PDB file of C-alpha atoms in Angstrom:
ATOM      1  CA  MET H  17       5.277 -25.649  28.834  1.00 63.00           C
ATOM      2  CA  ALA H  18       6.979 -23.913  25.924  1.00 78.00           C
ATOM      3  CA  ILE H  19       5.394 -26.303  23.449  1.00 81.00           C
ATOM      4  CA  SER H  20       1.900 -25.713  24.813  1.00 82.00           C
ATOM      5  CA  ASP H  21       2.490 -21.948  24.764  1.00 81.00           C
ATOM      6  CA  ASP H  22       3.673 -22.164  21.149  1.00 78.00           C
ATOM      7  CA  LEU H  23       0.645 -24.254  20.206  1.00 75.00           C
ATOM      8  CA  ARG H  24      -1.734 -21.865  21.961  1.00 79.00           C
ATOM      9  CA  LYS H  25      -0.126 -18.894  20.229  1.00 79.00           C
ATOM     10  CA  THR H  26      -0.233 -20.623  16.833  1.00 74.00           C
ATOM     11  CA  LEU H  27      -3.834 -21.750  17.161  1.00 76.00           C
ATOM     12  CA  SER H  28      -5.063 -18.379  18.436  1.00 78.00           C
ATOM     13  CA  ASP H  29      -3.356 -16.317  15.703  1.00 81.00           C
ATOM     14  CA  PRO H  30      -6.049 -15.106  13.260  1.00 82.00           C
ATOM     15  CA  THR H  31      -3.562 -14.043  10.569  1.00 85.00           C
ATOM     16  CA  PRO H  32      -3.884 -17.223   8.449  1.00 85.00           C
ATOM     17  CA  LEU H  33      -7.658 -16.853   8.490  1.00 84.00           C
ATOM     18  CA  TYR H  34      -7.371 -13.216   7.489  1.00 84.00           C
ATOM     19  CA  PHE H  35      -4.970 -14.283   4.727  1.00 87.00           C
ATOM     20  CA  ALA H  36      -7.550 -16.784   3.461  1.00 87.00           C
ATOM     21  CA  ALA H  37     -10.308 -14.146   3.639  1.00 86.00           C
ATOM     22  CA  GLY H  38      -8.092 -11.643   1.815  1.00 87.00           C
ATOM     23  CA  THR H  39      -7.284 -14.180  -0.868  1.00 89.00           C
ATOM     24  CA  ALA H  40     -10.974 -14.985  -1.298  1.00 89.00           C
ATOM     25  CA  ASP H  41     -11.859 -11.294  -1.498  1.00 89.00           C
ATOM     26  CA  LEU H  42      -9.145 -10.605  -4.081  1.00 89.00           C
ATOM     27  CA  ALA H  43     -10.297 -13.624  -6.116  1.00 90.00           C
ATOM     28  CA  PHE H  44     -13.868 -12.331  -5.954  1.00 90.00           C
ATOM     29  CA  GLN H  45     -12.743  -8.900  -7.160  1.00 90.00           C
ATOM     30  CA  GLN H  46     -10.922 -10.515 -10.091  1.00 91.00           C
ATOM     31  CA  ALA H  47     -13.936 -12.717 -10.846  1.00 91.00           C
ATOM     32  CA  LYS H  48     -16.066  -9.579 -11.198  1.00 91.00           C
ATOM     33  CA  LYS H  49     -13.890  -8.638 -14.199  1.00 92.00           C
ATOM     34  CA  VAL H  50     -14.601 -11.897 -16.057  1.00 91.00           C
ATOM     35  CA  PRO H  51     -17.961 -10.896 -17.603  1.00 91.00           C
ATOM     36  CA  VAL H  52     -16.367  -7.790 -19.137  1.00 91.00           C
ATOM     37  CA  LEU H  53     -13.554  -9.867 -20.627  1.00 90.00           C
ATOM     38  CA  VAL H  54     -16.004 -12.449 -21.955  1.00 91.00           C
ATOM     39  CA  GLU H  55     -18.043  -9.713 -23.604  1.00 92.00           C
ATOM     40  CA  GLN H  56     -14.903  -8.209 -25.115  1.00 92.00           C
ATOM     41  CA  LEU H  57     -13.865 -11.599 -26.504  1.00 89.00           C
ATOM     42  CA  ARG H  58     -17.378 -12.162 -27.839  1.00 91.00           C
ATOM     43  CA  THR H  59     -17.229  -8.903 -29.784  1.00 92.00           C
ATOM     44  CA  GLU H  60     -13.659  -9.427 -31.074  1.00 91.00           C
ATOM     45  CA  ALA H  61     -13.966 -13.134 -31.937  1.00 89.00           C
ATOM     46  CA  PRO H  62     -15.785 -12.829 -35.299  1.00 90.00           C
ATOM     47  CA  ALA H  63     -13.156 -10.442 -36.681  1.00 89.00           C
ATOM     48  CA  ARG H  64     -10.293 -12.657 -35.541  1.00 87.00           C
ATOM     49  CA  ILE H  65     -11.918 -15.796 -36.926  1.00 88.00           C
ATOM     50  CA  GLU H  66     -12.486 -14.037 -40.249  1.00 88.00           C
ATOM     51  CA  ALA H  67      -8.830 -12.928 -40.336  1.00 86.00           C
ATOM     52  CA  VAL H  68      -7.694 -16.531 -39.796  1.00 83.00           C
ATOM     53  CA  ARG H  69     -10.032 -17.772 -42.529  1.00 85.00           C
ATOM     54  CA  ASN H  70      -8.748 -15.172 -44.980  1.00 85.00           C
ATOM     55  CA  ALA H  71      -5.066 -15.802 -44.204  1.00 84.00           C
ATOM     56  CA  ASP H  72      -3.077 -17.508 -46.943  1.00 85.00           C
ATOM     57  CA  PRO H  73      -1.694 -20.812 -45.565  1.00 85.00           C
ATOM     58  CA  LYS H  74       1.434 -20.551 -47.730  1.00 87.00           C
ATOM     59  CA  ALA H  75       2.240 -17.062 -46.408  1.00 87.00           C
ATOM     60  CA  VAL H  76       1.771 -18.234 -42.825  1.00 85.00           C
ATOM     61  CA  GLN H  77       4.008 -21.235 -43.472  1.00 88.00           C
ATOM     62  CA  GLN H  78       6.703 -19.028 -45.015  1.00 90.00           C
ATOM     63  CA  LYS H  79       6.599 -16.652 -42.027  1.00 90.00           C
ATOM     64  CA  ALA H  80       6.907 -19.571 -39.605  1.00 91.00           C
ATOM     65  CA  ALA H  81       9.827 -21.044 -41.566  1.00 92.00           C
ATOM     66  CA  ALA H  82      11.597 -17.673 -41.662  1.00 93.00           C
ATOM     67  CA  ARG H  83      11.153 -17.221 -37.900  1.00 93.00           C
ATOM     68  CA  ALA H  84      12.402 -20.740 -37.215  1.00 93.00           C
ATOM     69  CA  LYS H  85      15.475 -20.195 -39.395  1.00 93.00           C
ATOM     70  CA  GLU H  86      16.178 -16.867 -37.673  1.00 93.00           C
ATOM     71  CA  ALA H  87      15.806 -18.445 -34.218  1.00 93.00           C
ATOM     72  CA  GLN H  88      18.123 -21.305 -35.213  1.00 93.00           C
ATOM     73  CA  GLU H  89      20.793 -18.885 -36.448  1.00 92.00           C
ATOM     74  CA  THR H  90      20.505 -16.771 -33.274  1.00 93.00           C
ATOM     75  CA  LEU H  91      20.804 -19.846 -31.074  1.00 91.00           C
ATOM     76  CA  HIS H  92      23.803 -21.120 -33.041  1.00 89.00           C
ATOM     77  CA  THR H  93      25.526 -17.734 -32.699  1.00 90.00           C
ATOM     78  CA  LYS H  94      24.852 -17.515 -28.954  1.00 87.00           C
ATOM     79  CA  VAL H  95      26.120 -21.059 -28.321  1.00 85.00           C
ATOM     80  CA  ASN H  96      29.323 -20.355 -30.245  1.00 81.00           C
ATOM     81  CA  GLN H  97      29.872 -17.136 -28.267  1.00 77.00           C
ATOM     82  CA  PHE H  98      29.289 -18.956 -24.982  1.00 72.00           C
ATOM     83  CA  ILE H  99      31.691 -21.761 -25.823  1.00 72.00           C
ATOM     84  CA  GLY H 100      34.293 -19.241 -26.941  1.00 69.00           C
ATOM     85  CA  THR H 101      34.085 -17.295 -23.679  1.00 68.00           C
ATOM     86  CA  LEU H 102      34.372 -20.304 -21.345  1.00 63.00           C
ATOM     87  CA  ASP H 103      37.411 -19.972 -19.192  1.00 51.00           C
ATOM     88  CA  VAL H 104      39.228 -23.205 -18.490  1.00 54.00           C
ATOM     89  CA  ASP H 105      40.829 -21.850 -15.351  1.00 57.00           C
ATOM     90  CA  LEU H 106      39.356 -23.987 -12.544  1.00 57.00           C
ATOM     91  CA  LYS H 107      40.249 -21.507  -9.806  1.00 63.00           C
ATOM     92  CA  LYS H 108      38.254 -18.777 -11.510  1.00 75.00           C
ATOM     93  CA  LEU H 109      35.402 -21.227 -12.115  1.00 73.00           C
ATOM     94  CA  GLY H 110      35.395 -22.145  -8.382  1.00 75.00           C
ATOM     95  CA  GLU H 111      35.269 -18.497  -7.356  1.00 78.00           C
ATOM     96  CA  THR H 112      32.451 -17.895  -9.793  1.00 81.00           C
ATOM     97  CA  ALA H 113      30.502 -20.869  -8.387  1.00 82.00           C
ATOM     98  CA  GLN H 114      31.002 -19.599  -4.841  1.00 82.00           C
ATOM     99  CA  ASP H 115      29.908 -16.117  -5.876  1.00 85.00           C
ATOM    100  CA  LEU H 116      26.816 -17.521  -7.580  1.00 86.00           C
ATOM    101  CA  ALA H 117      25.970 -19.547  -4.465  1.00 88.00           C
ATOM    102  CA  LEU H 118      26.217 -16.453  -2.274  1.00 87.00           C
ATOM    103  CA  ARG H 119      24.085 -14.494  -4.724  1.00 89.00           C
ATOM    104  CA  GLY H 120      21.553 -17.323  -4.672  1.00 90.00           C
ATOM    105  CA  VAL H 121      21.349 -17.158  -0.887  1.00 89.00           C
ATOM    106  CA  GLY H 122      20.860 -13.400  -1.066  1.00 90.00           C
ATOM    107  CA  VAL H 123      18.157 -13.700  -3.684  1.00 91.00           C
ATOM    108  CA  ALA H 124      16.401 -16.420  -1.668  1.00 92.00           C
ATOM    109  CA  ALA H 125      16.439 -14.217   1.435  1.00 91.00           C
ATOM    110  CA  GLU H 126      15.098 -11.294  -0.579  1.00 92.00           C
ATOM    111  CA  TYR H 127      12.267 -13.428  -1.948  1.00 92.00           C
ATOM    112  CA  ALA H 128      11.469 -14.678   1.548  1.00 92.00           C
ATOM    113  CA  VAL H 129      11.155 -11.092   2.779  1.00 92.00           C
ATOM    114  CA  LYS H 130       8.968 -10.151  -0.186  1.00 93.00           C
ATOM    115  CA  ALA H 131       6.789 -13.214   0.366  1.00 92.00           C
ATOM    116  CA  ARG H 132       6.334 -12.308   4.030  1.00 91.00           C
ATOM    117  CA  GLU H 133       5.422  -8.713   3.125  1.00 92.00           C
ATOM    118  CA  THR H 134       2.915  -9.914   0.562  1.00 92.00           C
ATOM    119  CA  TYR H 135       1.466 -12.373   3.074  1.00 90.00           C
ATOM    120  CA  GLU H 136       1.030  -9.583   5.612  1.00 90.00           C
ATOM    121  CA  LYS H 137      -0.547  -7.249   3.021  1.00 92.00           C
ATOM    122  CA  VAL H 138      -3.059  -9.901   1.955  1.00 90.00           C
ATOM    123  CA  ALA H 139      -3.790 -10.677   5.625  1.00 88.00           C
ATOM    124  CA  GLU H 140      -4.437  -6.964   6.285  1.00 90.00           C
ATOM    125  CA  HIS H 141      -6.710  -6.866   3.229  1.00 88.00           C
ATOM    126  CA  GLY H 142      -8.497  -9.931   4.581  1.00 88.00           C
ATOM    127  CA  GLU H 143      -8.939  -8.332   7.990  1.00 87.00           C
ATOM    128  CA  GLN H 144     -10.473  -5.269   6.339  1.00 87.00           C
ATOM    129  CA  ALA H 145     -12.690  -7.489   4.186  1.00 87.00           C
ATOM    130  CA  VAL H 146     -13.901  -9.347   7.292  1.00 86.00           C
ATOM    131  CA  ARG H 147     -14.677  -6.029   8.961  1.00 84.00           C
ATOM    132  CA  ASN H 148     -16.629  -4.931   5.883  1.00 85.00           C
ATOM    133  CA  TRP H 149     -18.493  -8.233   5.758  1.00 82.00           C
ATOM    134  CA  ARG H 150     -19.380  -7.940   9.437  1.00 82.00           C
ATOM    135  CA  GLY H 151     -20.511  -4.352   8.942  1.00 79.00           C
ATOM    136  CA  GLU H 152     -22.683  -5.315   6.009  1.00 70.00           C
ATOM    137  CA  ALA H 153     -24.158  -8.182   8.019  1.00 64.00           C
ATOM    138  CA  ALA H 154     -24.894  -5.798  10.892  1.00 65.00           C
ATOM    139  CA  GLU H 155     -26.619  -3.389   8.511  1.00 69.00           C
ATOM    140  CA  GLY H 156     -28.678  -6.262   7.116  1.00 66.00           C
ATOM    141  CA  ILE H 157     -29.689  -7.304  10.635  1.00 65.00           C
ATOM    142  CA  GLU H 158     -30.633  -3.719  11.488  1.00 69.00           C
ATOM    143  CA  ASP H 159     -32.794  -3.507   8.354  1.00 69.00           C
ATOM    144  CA  LEU H 160     -34.460  -6.796   9.280  1.00 65.00           C
ATOM    145  CA  ALA H 161     -35.080  -5.569  12.833  1.00 67.00           C
ATOM    146  CA  VAL H 162     -36.659  -2.363  11.532  1.00 67.00           C
ATOM    147  CA  ALA H 163     -38.868  -4.397   9.197  1.00 68.00           C
ATOM    148  CA  VAL H 164     -40.010  -6.699  12.024  1.00 69.00           C
ATOM    149  CA  GLU H 165     -40.318  -4.211  14.888  1.00 68.00           C
ATOM    150  CA  GLY H 166     -41.046  -1.008  13.022  1.00 66.00           C
ATOM    151  CA  LYS H 167     -39.031   2.180  13.202  1.00 64.00           C
ATOM    152  CA  PRO H 168     -37.809   3.068  16.688  1.00 58.00           C
ATOM    153  CA  GLU H 169     -39.270   6.275  18.090  1.00 59.00           C
ATOM    154  CA  PRO H 170     -37.048   9.059  19.425  1.00 56.00           C
ATOM    155  CA  ALA H 171     -35.982   8.561  23.031  1.00 55.00           C
ATOM    156  CA  GLY H 172     -37.850  11.576  24.451  1.00 54.00           C
ATOM    157  CA  ALA H 173     -41.137  11.181  22.529  1.00 52.00           C
ATOM    158  CA  LYS H 174     -42.952   8.657  24.775  1.00 53.00           C
ATOM    159  CA  GLU H 175     -41.731   9.725  28.182  1.00 51.00           C
ATOM    160  CA  GLU H 176     -44.210  11.338  30.546  1.00 52.00           C
ATOM    161  CA  PRO H 177     -43.198  14.077  32.921  1.00 53.00           C
ATOM    162  CA  ALA H 178     -41.570  12.808  36.110  1.00 51.00           C
ATOM    163  CA  GLU H 179     -44.329  14.367  38.286  1.00 53.00           C
ATOM    164  CA  ASP H 180     -47.107  12.180  36.816  1.00 53.00           C
ATOM    165  CA  LYS H 181     -45.297   8.922  37.462  1.00 53.00           C
ATOM    166  CA  LYS H 182     -46.223   7.044  40.595  1.00 54.00           C
ATOM    167  CA  PRO H 183     -43.725   4.826  42.305  1.00 55.00           C
ATOM    168  CA  VAL H 184     -44.493   1.204  41.661  1.00 53.00           C
ATOM    169  CA  ALA H 185     -43.668  -1.361  44.301  1.00 52.00           C
ATOM    170  CA  LYS H 186     -41.774  -4.328  43.005  1.00 54.00           C
ATOM    171  CA  LYS H 187     -43.112  -7.729  43.904  1.00 55.00           C
ATOM    172  CA  ALA H 188     -40.789 -10.451  45.022  1.00 54.00           C
ATOM    173  CA  PRO H 189     -40.904 -13.479  42.748  1.00 55.00           C
ATOM    174  CA  ALA H 190     -42.998 -16.340  44.053  1.00 54.00           C
ATOM    175  CA  PRO H 191     -40.999 -19.287  45.336  1.00 55.00           C
ATOM    176  CA  ARG H 192     -40.876 -22.197  42.939  1.00 55.00           C
ATOM    177  CA  LYS H 193     -42.526 -25.432  43.861  1.00 52.00           C
ATOM    178  CA  ALA H 194     -40.753 -28.669  43.286  1.00 51.00           C
ATOM    179  CA  THR H 195     -42.470 -30.723  40.653  1.00 53.00           C
ATOM    180  CA  THR H 196     -42.082 -34.392  40.014  1.00 54.00           C
ATOM    181  CA  ALA H 197     -42.511 -35.915  36.634  1.00 51.00           C
ATOM    182  CA  LYS H 198     -44.946 -38.804  36.459  1.00 55.00           C
ATOM    183  CA  LYS H 199     -44.595 -41.425  33.814  1.00 58.00           C
ATOM    184  CA  VAL H 200     -47.841 -41.787  31.908  1.00 57.00           C
ATOM    185  CA  ILE H 201     -48.519 -45.272  30.589  1.00 65.00           C
ATOM    186  CA  PRO H 202     -51.160 -45.413  27.861  1.00 61.00           C
ATOM    187  CA  PRO H 203     -53.918 -47.984  28.445  1.00 66.00           C
ATOM    188  CA  GLU H 204     -53.583 -51.166  26.446  1.00 65.00           C
ATOM    189  CA  GLN H 205     -56.295 -51.884  23.939  1.00 56.00           C
TER     190      GLN H 205
END
């Protein structure tokens, strides 16, 4: 019975659906920003293209070579420092490995907690988005009903005074007769 209870609980939990709705809503909000970015790129592109056209290829090549040489020297220096600081003591290395493993477990647990919190926040956002969508749909249905039926009149406007109303006797519904379906065969020609 525990398995069926777990399945029922899992299948009836709306949180994953709210998470999906929240993700979709957040993606939609980000997609709304795209036209602004495209317009910004459209306005900036000619100036950037012109700057690239006017750039001297030799100057660009010299800058790239200088940066590569600087990066190579920095890397060489860092590697030499690292090799110089390595401790050959295996006991200390073992303790360091154990410490790093424990830190890794702690970091993994921290990330798991953060992931769960983010999941719950997006699910809450999705639940709110679903409520908004349902509210907007209800407003749309109300507008459609008003368009089809006309505006509803105030509750007290059509009522007649209670004295003028006569009691109306209710009729009992007529009993239904049993009907049999007859098969109609068309005449042959």
